[in-house]
GROMACS .gro file of C-alpha atoms in nm:
model
  451
    1MET     CA    1   0.064   0.027  -0.051
    2GLU     CA    2   0.290   0.180   0.118
    3THR     CA    3   0.426   0.129  -0.253
    4ILE     CA    4   0.077   0.263  -0.417
    5ASN     CA    5   0.048   0.573  -0.281
    6ASP     CA    6   0.410   0.673  -0.311
    7LEU     CA    7   0.354   0.633  -0.734
    8PHE     CA    8   0.028   0.765  -0.741
    9SER     CA    9   0.219   1.087  -0.525
   10LEU     CA   10   0.511   1.067  -0.733
   11LEU     CA   11   0.269   1.043  -1.063
   12SER     CA   12  -0.013   1.310  -0.902
   13SER     CA   13   0.296   1.568  -0.885
   14PHE     CA   14   0.370   1.580  -1.211
   15LEU     CA   15   0.041   1.566  -1.363
   16TRP     CA   16  -0.092   1.844  -1.154
   17GLY     CA   17   0.279   2.021  -1.153
   18TRP     CA   18   0.347   2.346  -1.436
   19PRO     CA   19   0.258   2.139  -1.769
   20MET     CA   20  -0.004   2.094  -1.665
   21ILE     CA   21  -0.022   2.437  -1.490
   22ILE     CA   22   0.065   2.576  -1.855
   23LEU     CA   23  -0.182   2.390  -2.068
   24LEU     CA   24  -0.534   2.425  -1.902
   25LEU     CA   25  -0.440   2.805  -1.801
   26GLY     CA   26  -0.272   2.870  -2.197
   27THR     CA   27  -0.666   2.715  -2.279
   28HIS     CA   28  -0.783   3.015  -2.117
   29ILE     CA   29  -0.604   3.230  -2.264
   30PHE     CA   30  -0.614   3.074  -2.526
   31LEU     CA   31  -1.023   3.036  -2.619
   32THR     CA   32  -1.034   3.391  -2.408
   33PHE     CA   33  -0.940   3.557  -2.690
   34ARG     CA   34  -1.039   3.319  -2.979
   35LEU     CA   35  -1.346   3.341  -2.833
   36ARG     CA   36  -1.385   3.698  -2.788
   37VAL     CA   37  -1.348   3.759  -2.430
   38PRO     CA   38  -1.727   3.595  -2.380
   39GLN     CA   39  -1.703   3.747  -1.983
   40ARG     CA   40  -1.835   4.012  -2.126
   41LYS     CA   41  -2.218   3.831  -2.056
   42LEU     CA   42  -2.134   3.807  -1.745
   43PHE     CA   43  -2.425   3.906  -1.656
   44THR     CA   44  -2.652   3.805  -1.956
   45GLY     CA   45  -2.551   3.435  -1.783
   46ILE     CA   46  -2.605   3.574  -1.484
   47ARG     CA   47  -2.972   3.655  -1.606
   48LEU     CA   48  -3.056   3.347  -1.830
   49SER     CA   49  -2.967   3.133  -1.467
   50VAL     CA   50  -3.269   3.221  -1.344
   51GLN     CA   51  -3.508   3.213  -1.576
   52LYS     CA   52  -3.689   2.938  -1.699
   53ASP     CA   53  -3.730   2.809  -2.033
   54ASP     CA   54  -4.024   2.499  -1.977
   55LYS     CA   55  -4.040   2.503  -2.417
   56ALA     CA   56  -3.675   2.500  -2.402
   57GLN     CA   57  -3.525   2.089  -2.437
   58GLY     CA   58  -3.408   1.986  -2.139
   59ASP     CA   59  -3.458   1.739  -1.805
   60VAL     CA   60  -3.341   1.978  -1.544
   61SER     CA   61  -3.387   2.402  -1.493
   62GLN     CA   62  -3.165   2.646  -1.623
   63PHE     CA   63  -3.012   2.716  -1.274
   64GLY     CA   64  -3.032   2.360  -1.126
   65ALA     CA   65  -2.742   2.291  -1.329
   66LEU     CA   66  -2.588   2.542  -1.223
   67ALA     CA   67  -2.681   2.412  -0.874
   68THR     CA   68  -2.518   2.138  -0.968
   69ALA     CA   69  -2.244   2.206  -1.097
   70LEU     CA   70  -2.209   2.441  -0.849
   71ALA     CA   71  -2.272   2.204  -0.602
   72ALA     CA   72  -1.943   1.958  -0.686
   73THR     CA   73  -1.758   2.257  -0.794
   74ILE     CA   74  -1.730   2.458  -0.488
   75GLY     CA   75  -1.572   2.286  -0.156
   76THR     CA   76  -1.292   2.226   0.086
   77GLY     CA   77  -1.036   2.373  -0.216
   78ASN     CA   78  -1.271   2.714  -0.234
   79ILE     CA   79  -1.175   2.769   0.231
   80VAL     CA   80  -0.878   2.547   0.305
   81GLY     CA   81  -0.742   2.485  -0.064
   82VAL     CA   82  -0.715   2.908  -0.085
   83ALA     CA   83  -0.551   2.974   0.261
   84THR     CA   84  -0.295   2.645   0.141
   85ALA     CA   85  -0.241   2.862  -0.133
   86VAL     CA   86  -0.139   3.249   0.122
   87ALA     CA   87   0.034   2.929   0.349
   88LEU     CA   88   0.318   2.823   0.130
   89GLY     CA   89   0.319   3.044  -0.179
   90GLY     CA   90   0.317   3.426  -0.008
   91PRO     CA   91  -0.071   3.679  -0.002
   92GLY     CA   92   0.070   3.763  -0.394
   93ALA     CA   93  -0.093   3.411  -0.466
   94VAL     CA   94  -0.469   3.520  -0.381
   95LEU     CA   95  -0.404   3.741  -0.753
   96TRP     CA   96  -0.320   3.501  -0.938
   97CYS     CA   97  -0.663   3.310  -0.836
   98TRP     CA   98  -0.848   3.531  -0.835
   99LEU     CA   99  -0.704   3.542  -1.268
  100THR     CA  100  -0.692   3.200  -1.315
  101GLY     CA  101  -1.073   3.262  -1.225
  102ILE     CA  102  -1.126   3.546  -1.495
  103PHE     CA  103  -0.996   3.385  -1.773
  104GLY     CA  104  -1.158   3.010  -1.647
  105MET     CA  105  -1.495   3.210  -1.686
  106SER     CA  106  -1.377   3.097  -2.102
  107THR     CA  107  -1.267   2.783  -2.009
  108LYS     CA  108  -1.602   2.699  -1.857
  109TYR     CA  109  -1.810   2.873  -2.115
  110ALA     CA  110  -1.742   2.656  -2.439
  111GLU     CA  111  -1.756   2.286  -2.216
  112GLY     CA  112  -2.103   2.458  -2.150
  113LEU     CA  113  -2.194   2.514  -2.519
  114LEU     CA  114  -2.055   2.186  -2.626
  115ALA     CA  115  -2.223   2.001  -2.382
  116VAL     CA  116  -2.542   2.096  -2.578
  117LYS     CA  117  -2.448   2.100  -2.890
  118TYR     CA  118  -2.369   1.748  -2.873
  119ARG     CA  119  -2.563   1.616  -2.615
  120VAL     CA  120  -2.790   1.319  -2.782
  121ARG     CA  121  -3.151   1.192  -2.609
  122GLY     CA  122  -3.158   0.880  -2.547
  123GLU     CA  123  -3.473   0.588  -2.576
  124ASP     CA  124  -3.616   0.683  -2.209
  125GLY     CA  125  -3.662   1.013  -2.316
  126ARG     CA  126  -3.360   1.146  -2.065
  127THR     CA  127  -3.116   1.367  -2.286
  128TYR     CA  128  -2.658   1.262  -2.218
  129GLY     CA  129  -2.384   1.425  -2.258
  130GLY     CA  130  -2.025   1.560  -2.183
  131PRO     CA  131  -1.763   1.575  -2.367
  132MET     CA  132  -1.742   1.178  -2.390
  133TYR     CA  133  -2.043   1.310  -2.624
  134ALA     CA  134  -1.831   1.660  -2.797
  135LEU     CA  135  -1.580   1.391  -2.840
  136GLU     CA  136  -1.723   1.182  -3.045
  137ARG     CA  137  -1.991   1.316  -3.171
  138GLY     CA  138  -1.762   1.635  -3.294
  139LEU     CA  139  -1.442   1.408  -3.281
  140GLY     CA  140  -1.479   1.091  -3.395
  141LEU     CA  141  -1.301   0.990  -3.099
  142LYS     CA  142  -1.441   0.721  -2.966
  143TRP     CA  143  -1.169   0.564  -2.766
  144LEU     CA  144  -1.061   0.901  -2.615
  145ALA     CA  145  -1.483   0.972  -2.476
  146VAL     CA  146  -1.435   0.636  -2.317
  147LEU     CA  147  -1.092   0.694  -2.154
  148PHE     CA  148  -1.266   1.039  -2.040
  149ALA     CA  149  -1.529   0.860  -1.873
  150ILE     CA  150  -1.348   0.553  -1.706
  151PHE     CA  151  -1.132   0.821  -1.561
  152THR     CA  152  -1.446   1.071  -1.424
  153ALA     CA  153  -1.573   0.756  -1.297
  154LEU     CA  154  -1.274   0.667  -1.106
  155ALA     CA  155  -1.285   1.028  -0.970
  156SER     CA  156  -1.619   1.026  -0.873
  157PHE     CA  157  -1.522   0.712  -0.617
  158GLY     CA  158  -1.252   0.941  -0.513
  159ILE     CA  159  -1.258   1.355  -0.478
  160GLY     CA  160  -1.644   1.344  -0.535
  161CYS     CA  161  -1.726   1.016  -0.280
  162THR     CA  162  -1.457   0.938  -0.010
  163VAL     CA  163  -1.270   1.264   0.080
  164GLN     CA  164  -1.565   1.482   0.101
  165ALA     CA  165  -1.654   1.184   0.324
  166ASN     CA  166  -1.371   1.109   0.530
  167SER     CA  167  -1.357   1.545   0.583
  168ILE     CA  168  -1.713   1.539   0.686
  169ALA     CA  169  -1.640   1.233   0.929
  170LEU     CA  170  -1.343   1.358   1.059
  171LEU     CA  171  -1.481   1.745   1.102
  172ALA     CA  172  -1.794   1.583   1.235
  173HIS     CA  173  -1.636   1.410   1.483
  174GLU     CA  174  -1.310   1.652   1.645
  175THR     CA  175  -1.586   1.907   1.674
  176PHE     CA  176  -1.919   1.732   1.784
  177GLY     CA  177  -1.762   1.387   1.899
  178ILE     CA  178  -1.955   1.110   1.713
  179PRO     CA  179  -1.794   0.844   1.603
  180THR     CA  180  -1.698   0.845   1.249
  181TRP     CA  181  -1.888   0.523   1.148
  182VAL     CA  182  -2.223   0.642   1.302
  183VAL     CA  183  -2.163   0.961   1.052
  184GLY     CA  184  -2.078   0.732   0.774
  185ILE     CA  185  -2.460   0.593   0.814
  186VAL     CA  186  -2.606   0.948   0.878
  187VAL     CA  187  -2.433   1.062   0.488
  188CYS     CA  188  -2.461   0.702   0.352
  189ALA     CA  189  -2.877   0.775   0.385
  190LEU     CA  190  -2.913   1.182   0.317
  191THR     CA  191  -2.718   1.025   0.050
  192GLY     CA  192  -2.941   0.795  -0.065
  193ALA     CA  193  -3.267   0.990   0.023
  194VAL     CA  194  -3.119   1.219  -0.280
  195VAL     CA  195  -2.865   1.046  -0.528
  196LEU     CA  196  -3.162   0.743  -0.549
  197GLY     CA  197  -3.442   1.011  -0.790
  198GLY     CA  198  -3.217   1.024  -1.011
  199VAL     CA  199  -3.102   1.447  -1.183
  200LYS     CA  200  -3.344   1.540  -1.144
  201SER     CA  201  -3.374   1.487  -0.750
  202ILE     CA  202  -2.984   1.557  -0.678
  203ALA     CA  203  -3.119   1.883  -0.902
  204ARG     CA  204  -3.365   1.961  -0.694
  205VAL     CA  205  -3.215   1.986  -0.373
  206CYS     CA  206  -2.870   2.123  -0.537
  207THR     CA  207  -3.047   2.381  -0.556
  208ILE     CA  208  -3.161   2.542  -0.261
  209LEU     CA  209  -2.863   2.401  -0.072
  210VAL     CA  210  -2.614   2.568  -0.279
  211PRO     CA  211  -2.781   2.928  -0.269
  212PHE     CA  212  -2.798   2.885   0.134
  213MET     CA  213  -2.455   2.770   0.223
  214ALA     CA  214  -2.274   3.064   0.031
  215VAL     CA  215  -2.461   3.302   0.149
  216LEU     CA  216  -2.445   3.168   0.411
  217TYR     CA  217  -2.051   3.178   0.394
  218VAL     CA  218  -2.016   3.515   0.185
  219LEU     CA  219  -2.226   3.679   0.476
  220GLY     CA  220  -1.942   3.499   0.704
  221CYS     CA  221  -1.626   3.652   0.472
  222ILE     CA  222  -1.773   4.010   0.525
  223VAL     CA  223  -1.917   4.009   0.866
  224ILE     CA  224  -1.466   3.936   0.879
  225LEU     CA  225  -1.340   4.195   0.683
  226LEU     CA  226  -1.605   4.401   0.839
  227MET     CA  227  -1.413   4.263   1.162
  228ASN     CA  228  -1.086   4.389   0.939
  229SER     CA  229  -1.173   4.773   0.836
  230GLY     CA  230  -0.885   4.921   0.908
  231TYR     CA  231  -0.688   4.588   0.704
  232VAL     CA  232  -0.864   4.565   0.424
  233TRP     CA  233  -0.747   4.801   0.144
  234PRO     CA  234  -0.395   4.683   0.296
  235ALA     CA  235  -0.441   4.307   0.199
  236VAL     CA  236  -0.561   4.436  -0.137
  237GLN     CA  237  -0.266   4.663  -0.187
  238LEU     CA  238  -0.006   4.329  -0.072
  239ILE     CA  239  -0.192   4.050  -0.282
  240VAL     CA  240  -0.121   4.315  -0.609
  241ARG     CA  241   0.275   4.348  -0.535
  242SER     CA  242   0.398   4.042  -0.395
  243ALA     CA  243   0.202   3.869  -0.692
  244PHE     CA  244   0.546   4.038  -0.838
  245ASN     CA  245   0.770   4.078  -0.524
  246PRO     CA  246   0.660   3.810  -0.256
  247SER     CA  247   0.905   3.965  -0.032
  248ALA     CA  248   0.707   4.242   0.004
  249ALA     CA  249   0.467   3.978   0.214
  250GLY     CA  250   0.760   3.988   0.518
  251GLY     CA  251   0.749   3.792   0.777
  252GLY     CA  252   0.762   3.436   0.705
  253PHE     CA  253   0.668   3.489   0.391
  254VAL     CA  254   1.038   3.709   0.264
  255GLY     CA  255   1.159   3.253   0.122
  256ALA     CA  256   0.875   3.312  -0.139
  257THR     CA  257   0.929   3.394  -0.582
  258VAL     CA  258   0.705   3.544  -0.808
  259MET     CA  259   0.709   3.113  -0.924
  260MET     CA  260   0.594   2.951  -0.619
  261ALA     CA  261   0.246   3.290  -0.602
  262ALA     CA  262   0.212   3.174  -0.968
  263ARG     CA  263   0.261   2.813  -0.898
  264TYR     CA  264   0.044   2.847  -0.578
  265GLY     CA  265  -0.247   3.070  -0.618
  266ILE     CA  266  -0.316   2.883  -1.014
  267ALA     CA  267  -0.303   2.507  -0.912
  268ARG     CA  268  -0.564   2.639  -0.647
  269GLY     CA  269  -0.754   2.897  -0.852
  270LEU     CA  270  -0.744   2.551  -1.119
  271PHE     CA  271  -0.825   2.268  -0.888
  272SER     CA  272  -1.199   2.488  -0.703
  273ASN     CA  273  -1.388   2.567  -1.041
  274GLU     CA  274  -1.263   2.284  -1.211
  275SER     CA  275  -1.283   2.470  -1.542
  276GLY     CA  276  -1.126   2.277  -1.772
  277MET     CA  277  -1.156   1.936  -1.686
  278GLY     CA  278  -1.496   1.845  -1.804
  279SER     CA  279  -1.666   1.760  -1.536
  280ALA     CA  280  -1.938   2.022  -1.480
  281PRO     CA  281  -2.124   1.966  -1.859
  282ILE     CA  282  -2.162   1.620  -1.782
  283VAL     CA  283  -2.474   1.807  -1.606
  284ALA     CA  284  -2.472   2.121  -1.854
  285ALA     CA  285  -2.593   1.893  -2.105
  286ALA     CA  286  -2.924   1.833  -1.911
  287ALA     CA  287  -3.008   2.162  -1.932
  288GLN     CA  288  -3.353   2.357  -2.046
  289THR     CA  289  -3.246   2.545  -2.280
  290ARG     CA  290  -3.321   2.694  -2.635
  291ASN     CA  291  -2.956   2.717  -2.780
  292PRO     CA  292  -2.576   2.586  -2.631
  293VAL     CA  293  -2.478   2.938  -2.605
  294ARG     CA  294  -2.753   3.018  -2.391
  295GLN     CA  295  -2.644   2.774  -2.110
  296ALA     CA  296  -2.294   2.873  -2.169
  297LEU     CA  297  -2.308   3.147  -2.065
  298VAL     CA  298  -2.489   3.040  -1.751
  299SER     CA  299  -2.209   2.790  -1.674
  300SER     CA  300  -1.950   3.031  -1.716
  301THR     CA  301  -2.136   3.190  -1.444
  302GLY     CA  302  -2.048   2.952  -1.237
  303THR     CA  303  -1.632   2.994  -1.246
  304PHE     CA  304  -1.743   3.317  -1.154
  305TRP     CA  305  -1.914   3.253  -0.831
  306ASP     CA  306  -1.643   2.959  -0.747
  307THR     CA  307  -1.305   3.209  -0.782
  308VAL     CA  308  -1.378   3.494  -0.871
  309VAL     CA  309  -1.648   3.618  -0.583
  310ILE     CA  310  -1.549   3.282  -0.357
  311CYS     CA  311  -1.219   3.250  -0.343
  312ALA     CA  312  -1.118   3.598  -0.367
  313LEU     CA  313  -1.345   3.701  -0.079
  314THR     CA  314  -1.220   3.338   0.138
  315GLY     CA  315  -0.797   3.521   0.024
  316LEU     CA  316  -0.936   3.839   0.139
  317VAL     CA  317  -1.028   3.755   0.470
  318LEU     CA  318  -0.728   3.561   0.541
  319VAL     CA  319  -0.436   3.813   0.399
  320SER     CA  320  -0.612   4.098   0.616
  321SER     CA  321  -0.623   3.840   0.944
  322ILE     CA  322  -0.291   3.853   0.886
  323LEU     CA  323  -0.254   4.204   0.872
  324ALA     CA  324  -0.512   4.183   1.217
  325TYR     CA  325  -0.318   3.963   1.399
  326PRO     CA  326   0.050   3.969   1.320
  327ASP     CA  327  -0.007   3.707   1.585
  328ILE     CA  328  -0.134   3.392   1.373
  329THR     CA  329   0.024   3.143   1.227
  330TYR     CA  330  -0.009   3.083   0.884
  331ALA     CA  331   0.196   2.820   0.806
  332ASP     CA  332  -0.081   2.550   0.756
  333GLY     CA  333  -0.398   2.630   0.527
  334ALA     CA  334  -0.652   2.484   0.749
  335ALA     CA  335  -0.552   2.606   1.091
  336LEU     CA  336  -0.548   2.976   0.945
  337THR     CA  337  -0.896   2.930   0.827
  338LYS     CA  338  -0.985   2.825   1.158
  339VAL     CA  339  -0.826   3.096   1.381
  340ALA     CA  340  -1.005   3.407   1.111
  341PHE     CA  341  -1.286   3.267   1.157
  342SER     CA  342  -1.273   3.207   1.506
  343LYS     CA  343  -1.240   3.566   1.475
  344ILE     CA  344  -1.605   3.625   1.464
  345PRO     CA  345  -1.747   3.617   1.839
  346TYR     CA  346  -1.995   3.282   1.901
  347ILE     CA  347  -2.060   3.137   1.578
  348GLY     CA  348  -1.752   3.174   1.358
  349ALA     CA  349  -1.563   2.869   1.456
  350PRO     CA  350  -1.908   2.678   1.404
  351LEU     CA  351  -1.973   2.899   1.088
  352LEU     CA  352  -1.668   2.732   0.944
  353THR     CA  353  -1.725   2.438   1.043
  354PHE     CA  354  -2.166   2.427   0.864
  355GLY     CA  355  -1.998   2.544   0.605
  356ILE     CA  356  -1.717   2.268   0.505
  357LEU     CA  357  -1.979   2.023   0.591
  358THR     CA  358  -2.312   2.147   0.374
  359PHE     CA  359  -1.957   2.205   0.070
  360ALA     CA  360  -1.842   1.861   0.110
  361PHE     CA  361  -2.172   1.721   0.146
  362SER     CA  362  -2.285   1.961  -0.189
  363THR     CA  363  -1.922   1.784  -0.326
  364ILE     CA  364  -2.096   1.476  -0.289
  365LEU     CA  365  -2.405   1.508  -0.472
  366GLY     CA  366  -2.245   1.639  -0.806
  367TRP     CA  367  -1.975   1.401  -0.818
  368SER     CA  368  -2.286   1.139  -0.733
  369TYR     CA  369  -2.429   1.233  -1.102
  370TYR     CA  370  -2.082   1.237  -1.292
  371GLY     CA  371  -2.033   0.971  -1.208
  372GLU     CA  372  -2.318   0.775  -1.312
  373SER     CA  373  -2.294   0.955  -1.628
  374ALA     CA  374  -1.939   0.820  -1.776
  375VAL     CA  375  -2.016   0.516  -1.683
  376ASN     CA  376  -2.397   0.526  -1.809
  377TYR     CA  377  -2.199   0.646  -2.116
  378ILE     CA  378  -1.987   0.353  -2.129
  379GLU     CA  379  -2.206   0.009  -2.044
  380ARG     CA  380  -2.513   0.268  -2.266
  381ARG     CA  381  -2.746   0.214  -1.950
  382LYS     CA  382  -3.032   0.410  -1.912
  383THR     CA  383  -3.004   0.388  -1.563
  384ASN     CA  384  -2.757   0.232  -1.290
  385ARG     CA  385  -2.841   0.151  -1.016
  386PHE     CA  386  -2.593  -0.039  -0.917
  387TYR     CA  387  -2.332   0.184  -0.903
  388ARG     CA  388  -2.553   0.396  -0.628
  389ILE     CA  389  -2.586   0.154  -0.428
  390MET     CA  390  -2.144   0.103  -0.428
  391TYR     CA  391  -2.115   0.508  -0.433
  392ILE     CA  392  -2.310   0.534  -0.115
  393VAL     CA  393  -2.174   0.237   0.026
  394ALA     CA  394  -1.815   0.353  -0.045
  395LEU     CA  395  -1.952   0.645   0.124
  396PHE     CA  396  -1.958   0.495   0.462
  397PHE     CA  397  -1.557   0.391   0.387
  398GLY     CA  398  -1.447   0.680   0.299
  399SER     CA  399  -1.602   0.828   0.658
  400ILE     CA  400  -1.361   0.510   0.911
  401ILE     CA  401  -1.046   0.469   0.648
  402ASN     CA  402  -0.696   0.667   0.632
  403LEU     CA  403  -0.777   0.825   0.292
  404ASP     CA  404  -0.348   0.875   0.214
  405VAL     CA  405  -0.369   0.741  -0.050
  406ILE     CA  406  -0.717   0.820  -0.216
  407TRP     CA  407  -0.629   1.111  -0.182
  408ASN     CA  408  -0.322   1.112  -0.461
  409ILE     CA  409  -0.585   0.832  -0.684
  410ALA     CA  410  -0.826   1.102  -0.704
  411ASP     CA  411  -0.597   1.341  -0.734
  412THR     CA  412  -0.401   1.226  -1.068
  413MET     CA  413  -0.810   1.110  -1.180
  414ASN     CA  414  -0.867   1.462  -1.245
  415ALA     CA  415  -0.592   1.598  -1.405
  416LEU     CA  416  -0.674   1.250  -1.635
  417MET     CA  417  -0.952   1.332  -1.688
  418ALA     CA  418  -0.835   1.713  -1.801
  419ILE     CA  419  -0.682   1.580  -2.041
  420PRO     CA  420  -0.877   1.442  -2.294
  421ASN     CA  421  -1.145   1.737  -2.218
  422LEU     CA  422  -0.880   1.973  -2.316
  423VAL     CA  423  -0.826   1.768  -2.671
  424CYS     CA  424  -1.176   1.801  -2.732
  425LEU     CA  425  -1.185   2.200  -2.635
  426LEU     CA  426  -0.885   2.222  -2.862
  427LEU     CA  427  -0.992   2.019  -3.232
  428LEU     CA  428  -1.283   2.179  -3.091
  429SER     CA  429  -1.293   2.552  -3.073
  430LYS     CA  430  -1.380   2.633  -3.396
  431VAL     CA  431  -1.694   2.479  -3.397
  432VAL     CA  432  -1.737   2.695  -3.066
  433ALA     CA  433  -1.622   3.044  -3.233
  434GLN     CA  434  -1.837   2.948  -3.478
  435GLU     CA  435  -2.170   2.878  -3.266
  436THR     CA  436  -2.034   3.168  -3.026
  437ASN     CA  437  -2.012   3.491  -3.348
  438LYS     CA  438  -2.372   3.339  -3.411
  439TYR     CA  439  -2.604   3.346  -3.070
  440LEU     CA  440  -2.428   3.537  -2.943
  441TRP     CA  441  -2.235   3.813  -3.126
  442GLY     CA  442  -2.533   3.773  -3.390
  443ASN     CA  443  -2.822   3.841  -3.141
  444ARG     CA  444  -2.949   3.555  -3.185
  445LEU     CA  445  -2.962   3.424  -2.796
  446ASP     CA  446  -3.313   3.440  -2.794
  447GLU     CA  447  -3.349   3.141  -3.113
  448GLU     CA  448  -3.392   2.767  -3.026
  449MET     CA  449  -3.112   2.545  -3.213
  450GLY     CA  450  -3.212   2.397  -3.609
  451GLU     CA  451  -3.333   2.755  -3.649
   0.00000   0.00000   0.00000
């Protein structure tokens, strides 16, 4: 087991090193300019996300698809991940994380567009799509589509299932003293009650859970920033300065370099919003939308909320807290986050605990749909109750065992998912540009596909 762990740790470190960072960020920047900066239509995407269009084809509303994607995306990476980036790369990592989100909106846009463009309707009347269908129908690369589906299915049991269950169990045990096996049973029961109902059930729960947990967490961040009001602007200045001159941060960050700030900031930004990974378009394909561009705009707002808003707020909270409370130890990302939130009297620590618990549970729900869709693509099934049962069982074991190996395997599978998806995005960028020019820049957003 130790040998396997070392192998996957080495492989994960290589895959998430500079080659992957350059590939992902390069794709973000390329698509931003290839598509003529679709980020300009952010507010149009937000407006479309809350509009209901029952006459459009699809299984769930556009907001339901967005909420499900956000449920799988918003997780501990938005809280502890940002803190780790700050601890390892200095305050400047926050700016690099934020810039990654800005450019990543184009990639998430392109993923959503291709998901709807190449989706299919099964014999059961349900809608299926995602990178595997775009690879098969758009490029004729069935073998690469199958590989993507395999990596996605394996990743779902890792980062989406056992890892999240383990986080919930350990946090509940440390905070409330609840035995991990009891937590495992509760998580299994709650998850089963939702995922056995399929995508509509998952989307219905996520449309309630995601806005609630996000608003609550954002309010907590705002309270801390108000408490640190005298240090907010200095924190902004420090973040910008240290992104290009880490020594400006001083103190324990004197050893940080521009490369470290960029690497950790970009890596955490990419990992937190999943732009380019290929997971979110699986549920985007199920959205009720008139044409691919409408859902593409809605999908792009997911990266905005996840990284540009939530990760940026987290980073600002952490850096302002470091300035306001010089005694804070910031060598440990998780400890830094806990100390920052504990400054809110009485409710700070419980608020952080609740945030992490709900973020982790929502990730479990979203990834269950991703994994099942991937398995169904390989087996060509309408539904897969066996996968759902296995997913729920895996949650229990994830709650009670050590997951060092699983973490490394999950990170590896996530990186392997991204490679075929990025191939798909780059090779079909001409199609994405044509659809964008037709519907978005041609002012034809209200037209239906085929008109």
